[in-house]
Structures are given as structure tokens and as C-alpha cells.
Tab-separated table of C-alpha atoms and ligand atoms in Angstrom:
chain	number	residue	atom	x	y	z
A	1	UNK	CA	93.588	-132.361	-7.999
A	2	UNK	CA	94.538	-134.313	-4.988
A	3	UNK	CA	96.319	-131.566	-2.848
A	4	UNK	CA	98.921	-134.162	-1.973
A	5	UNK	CA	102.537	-133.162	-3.027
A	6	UNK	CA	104.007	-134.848	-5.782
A	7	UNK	CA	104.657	-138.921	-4.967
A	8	UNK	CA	101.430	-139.029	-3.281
A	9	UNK	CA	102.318	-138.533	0.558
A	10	UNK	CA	101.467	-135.809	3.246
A	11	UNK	CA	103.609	-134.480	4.837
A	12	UNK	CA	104.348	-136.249	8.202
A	13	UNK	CA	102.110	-133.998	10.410
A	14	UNK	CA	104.145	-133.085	13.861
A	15	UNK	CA	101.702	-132.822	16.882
A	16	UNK	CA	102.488	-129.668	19.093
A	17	UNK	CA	103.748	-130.774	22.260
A	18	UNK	CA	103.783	-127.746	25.159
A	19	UNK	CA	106.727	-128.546	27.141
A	20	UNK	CA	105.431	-126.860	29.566
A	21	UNK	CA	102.636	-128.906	30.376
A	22	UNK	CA	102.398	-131.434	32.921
A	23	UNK	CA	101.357	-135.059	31.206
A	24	UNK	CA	99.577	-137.100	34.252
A	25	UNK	CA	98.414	-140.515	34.253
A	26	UNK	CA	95.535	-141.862	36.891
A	27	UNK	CA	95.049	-144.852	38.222
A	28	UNK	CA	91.648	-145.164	39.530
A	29	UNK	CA	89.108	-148.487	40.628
A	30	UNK	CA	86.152	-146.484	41.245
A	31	UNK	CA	84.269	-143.884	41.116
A	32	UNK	CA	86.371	-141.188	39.885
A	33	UNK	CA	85.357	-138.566	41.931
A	34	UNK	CA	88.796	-137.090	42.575
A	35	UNK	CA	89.732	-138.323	38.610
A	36	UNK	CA	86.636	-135.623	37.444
A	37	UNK	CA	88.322	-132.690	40.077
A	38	UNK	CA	91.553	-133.257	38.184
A	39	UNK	CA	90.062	-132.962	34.716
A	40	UNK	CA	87.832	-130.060	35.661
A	41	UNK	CA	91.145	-128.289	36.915
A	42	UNK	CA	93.444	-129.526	33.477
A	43	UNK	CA	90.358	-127.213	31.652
A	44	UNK	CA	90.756	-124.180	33.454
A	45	UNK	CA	93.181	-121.670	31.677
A	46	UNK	CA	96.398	-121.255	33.446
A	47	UNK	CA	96.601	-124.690	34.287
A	48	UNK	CA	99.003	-126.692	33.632
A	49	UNK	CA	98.619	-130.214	33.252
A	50	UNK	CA	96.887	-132.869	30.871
A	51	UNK	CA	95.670	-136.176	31.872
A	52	UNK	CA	97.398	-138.409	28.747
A	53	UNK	CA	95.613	-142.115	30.234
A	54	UNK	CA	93.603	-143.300	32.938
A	55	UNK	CA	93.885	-147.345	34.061
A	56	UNK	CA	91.485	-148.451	35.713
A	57	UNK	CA	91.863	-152.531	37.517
A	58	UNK	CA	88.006	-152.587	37.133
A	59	UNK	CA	86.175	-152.730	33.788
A	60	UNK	CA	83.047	-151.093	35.008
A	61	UNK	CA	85.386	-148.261	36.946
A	62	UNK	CA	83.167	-144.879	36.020
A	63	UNK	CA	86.108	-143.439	36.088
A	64	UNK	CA	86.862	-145.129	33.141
A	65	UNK	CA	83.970	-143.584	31.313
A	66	UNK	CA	84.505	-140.074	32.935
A	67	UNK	CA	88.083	-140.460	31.294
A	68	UNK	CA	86.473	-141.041	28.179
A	69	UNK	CA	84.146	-138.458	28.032
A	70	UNK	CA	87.215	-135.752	28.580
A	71	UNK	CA	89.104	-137.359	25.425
A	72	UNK	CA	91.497	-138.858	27.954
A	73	UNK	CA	92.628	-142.294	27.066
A	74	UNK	CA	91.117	-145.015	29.423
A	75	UNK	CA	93.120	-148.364	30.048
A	76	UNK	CA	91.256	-151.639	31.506
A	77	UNK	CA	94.111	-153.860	33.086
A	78	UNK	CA	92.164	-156.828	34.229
A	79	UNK	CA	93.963	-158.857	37.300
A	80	UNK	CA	92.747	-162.313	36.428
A	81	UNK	CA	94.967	-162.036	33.093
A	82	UNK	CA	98.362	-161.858	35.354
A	83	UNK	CA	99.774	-164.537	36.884
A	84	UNK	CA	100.843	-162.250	40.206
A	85	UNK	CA	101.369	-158.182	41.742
A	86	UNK	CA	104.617	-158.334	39.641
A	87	UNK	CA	103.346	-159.309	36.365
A	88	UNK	CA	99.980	-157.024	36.279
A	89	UNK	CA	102.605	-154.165	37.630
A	90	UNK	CA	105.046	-155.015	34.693
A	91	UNK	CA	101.927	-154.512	33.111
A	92	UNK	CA	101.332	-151.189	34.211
A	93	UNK	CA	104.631	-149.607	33.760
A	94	UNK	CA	104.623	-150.664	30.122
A	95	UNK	CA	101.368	-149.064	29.636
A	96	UNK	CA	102.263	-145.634	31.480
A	97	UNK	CA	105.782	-145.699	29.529
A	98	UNK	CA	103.849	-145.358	26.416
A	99	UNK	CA	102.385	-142.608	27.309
A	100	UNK	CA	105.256	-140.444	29.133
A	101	UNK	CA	103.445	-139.626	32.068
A	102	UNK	CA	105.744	-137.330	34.180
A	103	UNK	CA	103.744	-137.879	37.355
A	104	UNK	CA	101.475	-140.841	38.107
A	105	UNK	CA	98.608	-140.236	40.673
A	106	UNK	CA	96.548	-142.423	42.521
A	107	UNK	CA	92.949	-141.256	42.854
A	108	UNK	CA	90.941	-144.099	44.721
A	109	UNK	CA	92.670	-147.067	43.191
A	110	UNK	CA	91.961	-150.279	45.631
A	111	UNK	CA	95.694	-152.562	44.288
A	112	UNK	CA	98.986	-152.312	46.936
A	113	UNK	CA	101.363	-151.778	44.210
A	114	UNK	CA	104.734	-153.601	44.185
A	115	UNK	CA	107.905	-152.030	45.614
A	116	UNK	CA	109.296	-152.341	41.974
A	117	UNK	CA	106.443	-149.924	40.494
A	118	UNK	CA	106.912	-147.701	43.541
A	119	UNK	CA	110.521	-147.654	43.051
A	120	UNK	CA	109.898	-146.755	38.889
A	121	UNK	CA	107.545	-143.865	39.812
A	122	UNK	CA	109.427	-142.499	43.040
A	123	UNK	CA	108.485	-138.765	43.532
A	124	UNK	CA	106.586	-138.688	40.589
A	125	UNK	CA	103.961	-140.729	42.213
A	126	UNK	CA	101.056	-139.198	44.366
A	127	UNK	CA	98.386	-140.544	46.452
A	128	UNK	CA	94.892	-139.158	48.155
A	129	UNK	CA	93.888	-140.349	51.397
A	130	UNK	CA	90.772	-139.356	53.423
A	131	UNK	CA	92.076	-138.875	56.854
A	132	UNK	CA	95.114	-136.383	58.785
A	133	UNK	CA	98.283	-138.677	57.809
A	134	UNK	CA	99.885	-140.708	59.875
A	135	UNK	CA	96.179	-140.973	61.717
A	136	UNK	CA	94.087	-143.814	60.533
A	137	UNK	CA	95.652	-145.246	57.120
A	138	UNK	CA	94.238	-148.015	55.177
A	139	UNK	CA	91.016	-148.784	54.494
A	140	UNK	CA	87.659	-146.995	56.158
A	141	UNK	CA	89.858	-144.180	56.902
A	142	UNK	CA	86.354	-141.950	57.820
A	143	UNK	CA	84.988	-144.721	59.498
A	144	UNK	CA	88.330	-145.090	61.681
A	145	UNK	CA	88.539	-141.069	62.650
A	146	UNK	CA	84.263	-141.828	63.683
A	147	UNK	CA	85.547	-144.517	65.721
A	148	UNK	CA	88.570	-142.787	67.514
A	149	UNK	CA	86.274	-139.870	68.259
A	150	UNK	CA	88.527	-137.485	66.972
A	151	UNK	CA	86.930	-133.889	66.629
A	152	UNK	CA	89.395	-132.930	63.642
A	153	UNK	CA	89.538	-134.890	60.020
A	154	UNK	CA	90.704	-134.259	56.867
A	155	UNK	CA	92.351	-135.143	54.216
A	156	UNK	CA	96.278	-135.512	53.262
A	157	UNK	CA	97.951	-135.787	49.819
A	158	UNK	CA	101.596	-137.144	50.109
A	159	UNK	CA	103.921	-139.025	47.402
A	160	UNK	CA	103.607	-142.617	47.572
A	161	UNK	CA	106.598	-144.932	49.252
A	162	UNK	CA	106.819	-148.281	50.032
A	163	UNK	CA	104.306	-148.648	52.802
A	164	UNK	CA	100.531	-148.225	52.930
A	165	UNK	CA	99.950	-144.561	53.052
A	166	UNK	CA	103.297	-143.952	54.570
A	167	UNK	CA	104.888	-141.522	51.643
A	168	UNK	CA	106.238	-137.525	52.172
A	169	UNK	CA	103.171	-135.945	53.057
A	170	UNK	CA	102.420	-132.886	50.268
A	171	UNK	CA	99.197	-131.269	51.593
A	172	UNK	CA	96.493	-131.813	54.182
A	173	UNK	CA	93.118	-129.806	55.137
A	174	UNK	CA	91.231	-130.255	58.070
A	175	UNK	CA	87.394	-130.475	58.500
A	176	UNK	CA	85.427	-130.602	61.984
A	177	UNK	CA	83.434	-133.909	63.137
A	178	UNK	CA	80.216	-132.814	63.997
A	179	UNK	CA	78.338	-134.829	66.681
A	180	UNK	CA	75.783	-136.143	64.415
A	181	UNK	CA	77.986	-137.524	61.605
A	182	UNK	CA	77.543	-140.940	59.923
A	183	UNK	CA	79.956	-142.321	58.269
A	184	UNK	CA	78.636	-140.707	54.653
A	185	UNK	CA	78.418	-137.300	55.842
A	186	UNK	CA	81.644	-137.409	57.002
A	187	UNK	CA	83.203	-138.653	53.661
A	188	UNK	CA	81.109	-135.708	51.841
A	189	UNK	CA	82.869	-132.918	53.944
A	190	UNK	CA	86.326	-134.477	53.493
A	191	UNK	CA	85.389	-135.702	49.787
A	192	UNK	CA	84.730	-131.690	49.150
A	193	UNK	CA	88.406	-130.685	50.281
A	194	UNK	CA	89.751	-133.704	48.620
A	195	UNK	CA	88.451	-132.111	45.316
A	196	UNK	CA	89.617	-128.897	45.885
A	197	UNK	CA	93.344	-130.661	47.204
A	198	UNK	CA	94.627	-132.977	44.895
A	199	UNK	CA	94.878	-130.366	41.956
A	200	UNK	CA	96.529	-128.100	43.939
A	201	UNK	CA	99.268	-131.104	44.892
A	202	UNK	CA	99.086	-131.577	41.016
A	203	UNK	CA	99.556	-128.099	40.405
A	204	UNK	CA	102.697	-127.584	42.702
A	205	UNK	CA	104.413	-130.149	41.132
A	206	UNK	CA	103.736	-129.234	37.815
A	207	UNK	CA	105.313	-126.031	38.413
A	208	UNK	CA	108.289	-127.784	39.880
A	209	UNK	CA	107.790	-126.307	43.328
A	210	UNK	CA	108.095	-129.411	45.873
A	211	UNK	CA	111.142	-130.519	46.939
A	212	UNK	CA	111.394	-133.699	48.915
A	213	UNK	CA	114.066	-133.737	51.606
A	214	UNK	CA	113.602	-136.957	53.636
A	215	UNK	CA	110.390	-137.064	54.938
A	216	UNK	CA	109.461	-133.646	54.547
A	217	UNK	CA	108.374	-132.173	51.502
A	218	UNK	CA	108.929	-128.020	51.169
A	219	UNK	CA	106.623	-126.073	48.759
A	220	UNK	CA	108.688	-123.404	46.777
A	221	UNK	CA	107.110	-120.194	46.579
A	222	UNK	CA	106.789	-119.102	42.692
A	223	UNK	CA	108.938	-118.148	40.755
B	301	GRF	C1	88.704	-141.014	47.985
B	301	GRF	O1	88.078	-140.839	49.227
B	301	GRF	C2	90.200	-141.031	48.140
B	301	GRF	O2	90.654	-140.221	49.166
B	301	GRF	C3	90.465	-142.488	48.462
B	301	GRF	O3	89.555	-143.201	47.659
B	301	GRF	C4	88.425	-142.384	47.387
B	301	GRF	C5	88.267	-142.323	45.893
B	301	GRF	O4	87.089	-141.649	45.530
B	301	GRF	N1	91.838	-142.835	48.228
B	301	GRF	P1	86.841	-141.247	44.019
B	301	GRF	O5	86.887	-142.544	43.204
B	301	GRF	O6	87.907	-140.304	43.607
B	301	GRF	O7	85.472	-140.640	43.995
């Protein structure tokens, strides 16, 4: 005996989707630092999101291989195979649309993104950056606070508009600069509240509890 039902075919098998859960997507070039925070949080009980792909613009991205090793699916768009931004972005909204993301972050990845993808994903896309928003954006944001002499860093997560780091700021944390910090132990303080940040951004949102009202963004209190 077979076990199958007469005719030969099982019965179409329907996968349990939690409505409830958060699906998130992460794009990431590097490291994945911030990508292993995320999936470290998705496994604790209580919380409620699941990362559904990770793209990656580098092959060799670890964080690539750290989504594989959670089960996540992990997504190598290479730029040389588009002919321009637009066509490697068109690229990357057809990828996320397969997999319904219903919030997109950005955890380390190195591309400016077109204003169409930013426009496709507004409010339900969310950036980390290493430094206390509007100070120092870009590039070498750790290096830039060293530079200014600032005595206060941090980090700030905000959704992501238009303009380089420019986007409805969600969270921030502070650290001190200490008078000996390099460049690297400055990134390791602010790397340590980055980890502890971005899932609580991810977290909020999940639970529906930011609101974005111009440029400000107000955190409900729960329900
Ligand atoms: C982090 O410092 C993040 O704030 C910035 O890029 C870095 C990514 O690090 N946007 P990782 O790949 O998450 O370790």
C-alpha cells in the first residue's frame, strides 16, 4: 500500500503562515554582523519576525553564508550582470516581491539605491548607521565623529528616503569617545548598541507601533 488516496496524488499540503509574524528581507554586502543580531532576535520566543531572504551585491558577502546557516534564503545579485542602478534595482524588487517581505532592512549594504526602489519600499524600508543622525552620514561615519572630536557617538536607525542617510529617524543610542580611541575601538562600542538596536527598530514595527508623521517618527506604546 502506497498511502496515497485513490488517483495517486497527495493532497496539496498548505504551509502554515502566522499572520502575525513579521516577514523581513536584508540586504547586506558584508559582514553581516547586524544580519546575525537580527536572526539571533527572530529565535527568541516572543518575537515576532522571520527573515524570508537575504541579497547580498557581493558573492563572498558572509552574510550570505550566515543567512544560510539560519535556513534563511540567500540571494547573490551580481552588478556586472545589469546594464545600470535601475536595472539591478528592477532586479531587486522582483526578487523581494517573491518573497512578500513586509519590511526591507538595510544592514551594511554598500549600493545608493534608486529613488524608484526607495519609492516601492517607502516606510517599510529601514537603515543602520553608525553615528548620531544628521551628524556625520556617509561613509567612515566613526572615523568622521574621531575627526570632529565629538565626545558623544552612537548609533541611529531611521527609515530610508531619498537621500543618503537622510530618512525619519526611528532610534538612536549614544556611547562616550574615550580619549584613547582608534578608529576600531570606536566601531566595537557603537557596533555593540547597533546589535542590541536594530531588532528593537524591527520589533516596533512589527508590532505596528511607529507612526511616521513628516519627519518625525512616534513610537506607540503597546497595546
Ligand atoms: C554597520 O556598522 C552598519 O551600521 C553600517 O554598516 C556596518 C555593517 O556591519 N551601515 P555588519 O555587516 O552588519 O557587520
Amino acid at each position: 500500500m502506497s498511502g496515497l488516496p485513490a488517483g495517486g496524488r497527495r493532497p496539496a499540503v498548505r504551509r502554515r503562515v502566522n499572520p502575525d509574524i513579521l516577514r523581513l528581507a536584508v540586504l547586506a554586502s558584508g559582514r553581516g554582523s547586524n544580519l546575525a543580531a537580527i536572526l539571533e532576535a527572530c529565535g527568541r520566543p516572543g518575537f515576532p519576525v522571520r527573515v524570508v531572504v537575504v541579497v547580498s551585491d557581493r558573492e563572498r558577502a558572509p552574510a550570505l553564508e550566515r543567512a544560510r546557516q539560519a535556513g534563511a534564503e540567500a540571494v547573490f545579485h551580481d552588478p556586472k550582470a545589469y546594464g545600470d542602478r535601475a536595472a539591478y534595482d528592477a532586479a531587486l524588487v522582483a526578487t523581494l516581491d517573491r518573497h512578500r517581505p513586509g519590511l526591507v532592512c538595510l544592514a551594511g549594504f554598500m549600493r545608493v539605491l534608486t529613488p524608484t526602489f526607495v519609492r516601492a519600499w517607502a516606510g517599510r524600508l529601514m537603515n543602520i548607521h553608525p553615528s548620531l543622525l544628521p551628524a556625520f552620514p556617509g561613509l567612515h561615519a566613526q572615523r568622521q565623529a574621531l575627526e570632529y572630536g565629538v565626545r558623544i557617538a552612537g548609533v541611529t536607525v531611521h527609515f530610508v528616503d531619498e537621500g543618503v542617510d537622510t530618512g525619519p529617524i526611528i532610534v538612536q543610542a549614544s556611547v562616550p569617545v574615550l580619549p584613547d580611541d582608534s578608529e576600531d575601538s570606536l566601531s566595537a562600542r557603537i557596533l555593540g548598541e547597533e546589535h542590541r538596536l536594530y531588532p528593537e527598530a524591527i520589533r516596533l514595527f512589527a508590532e505596528g507601533r511607529l507612526v511616521i508623521t513628516g519627519r518625525r517618527v512616534l513610537v506607540k506604546e503597546r497595546a
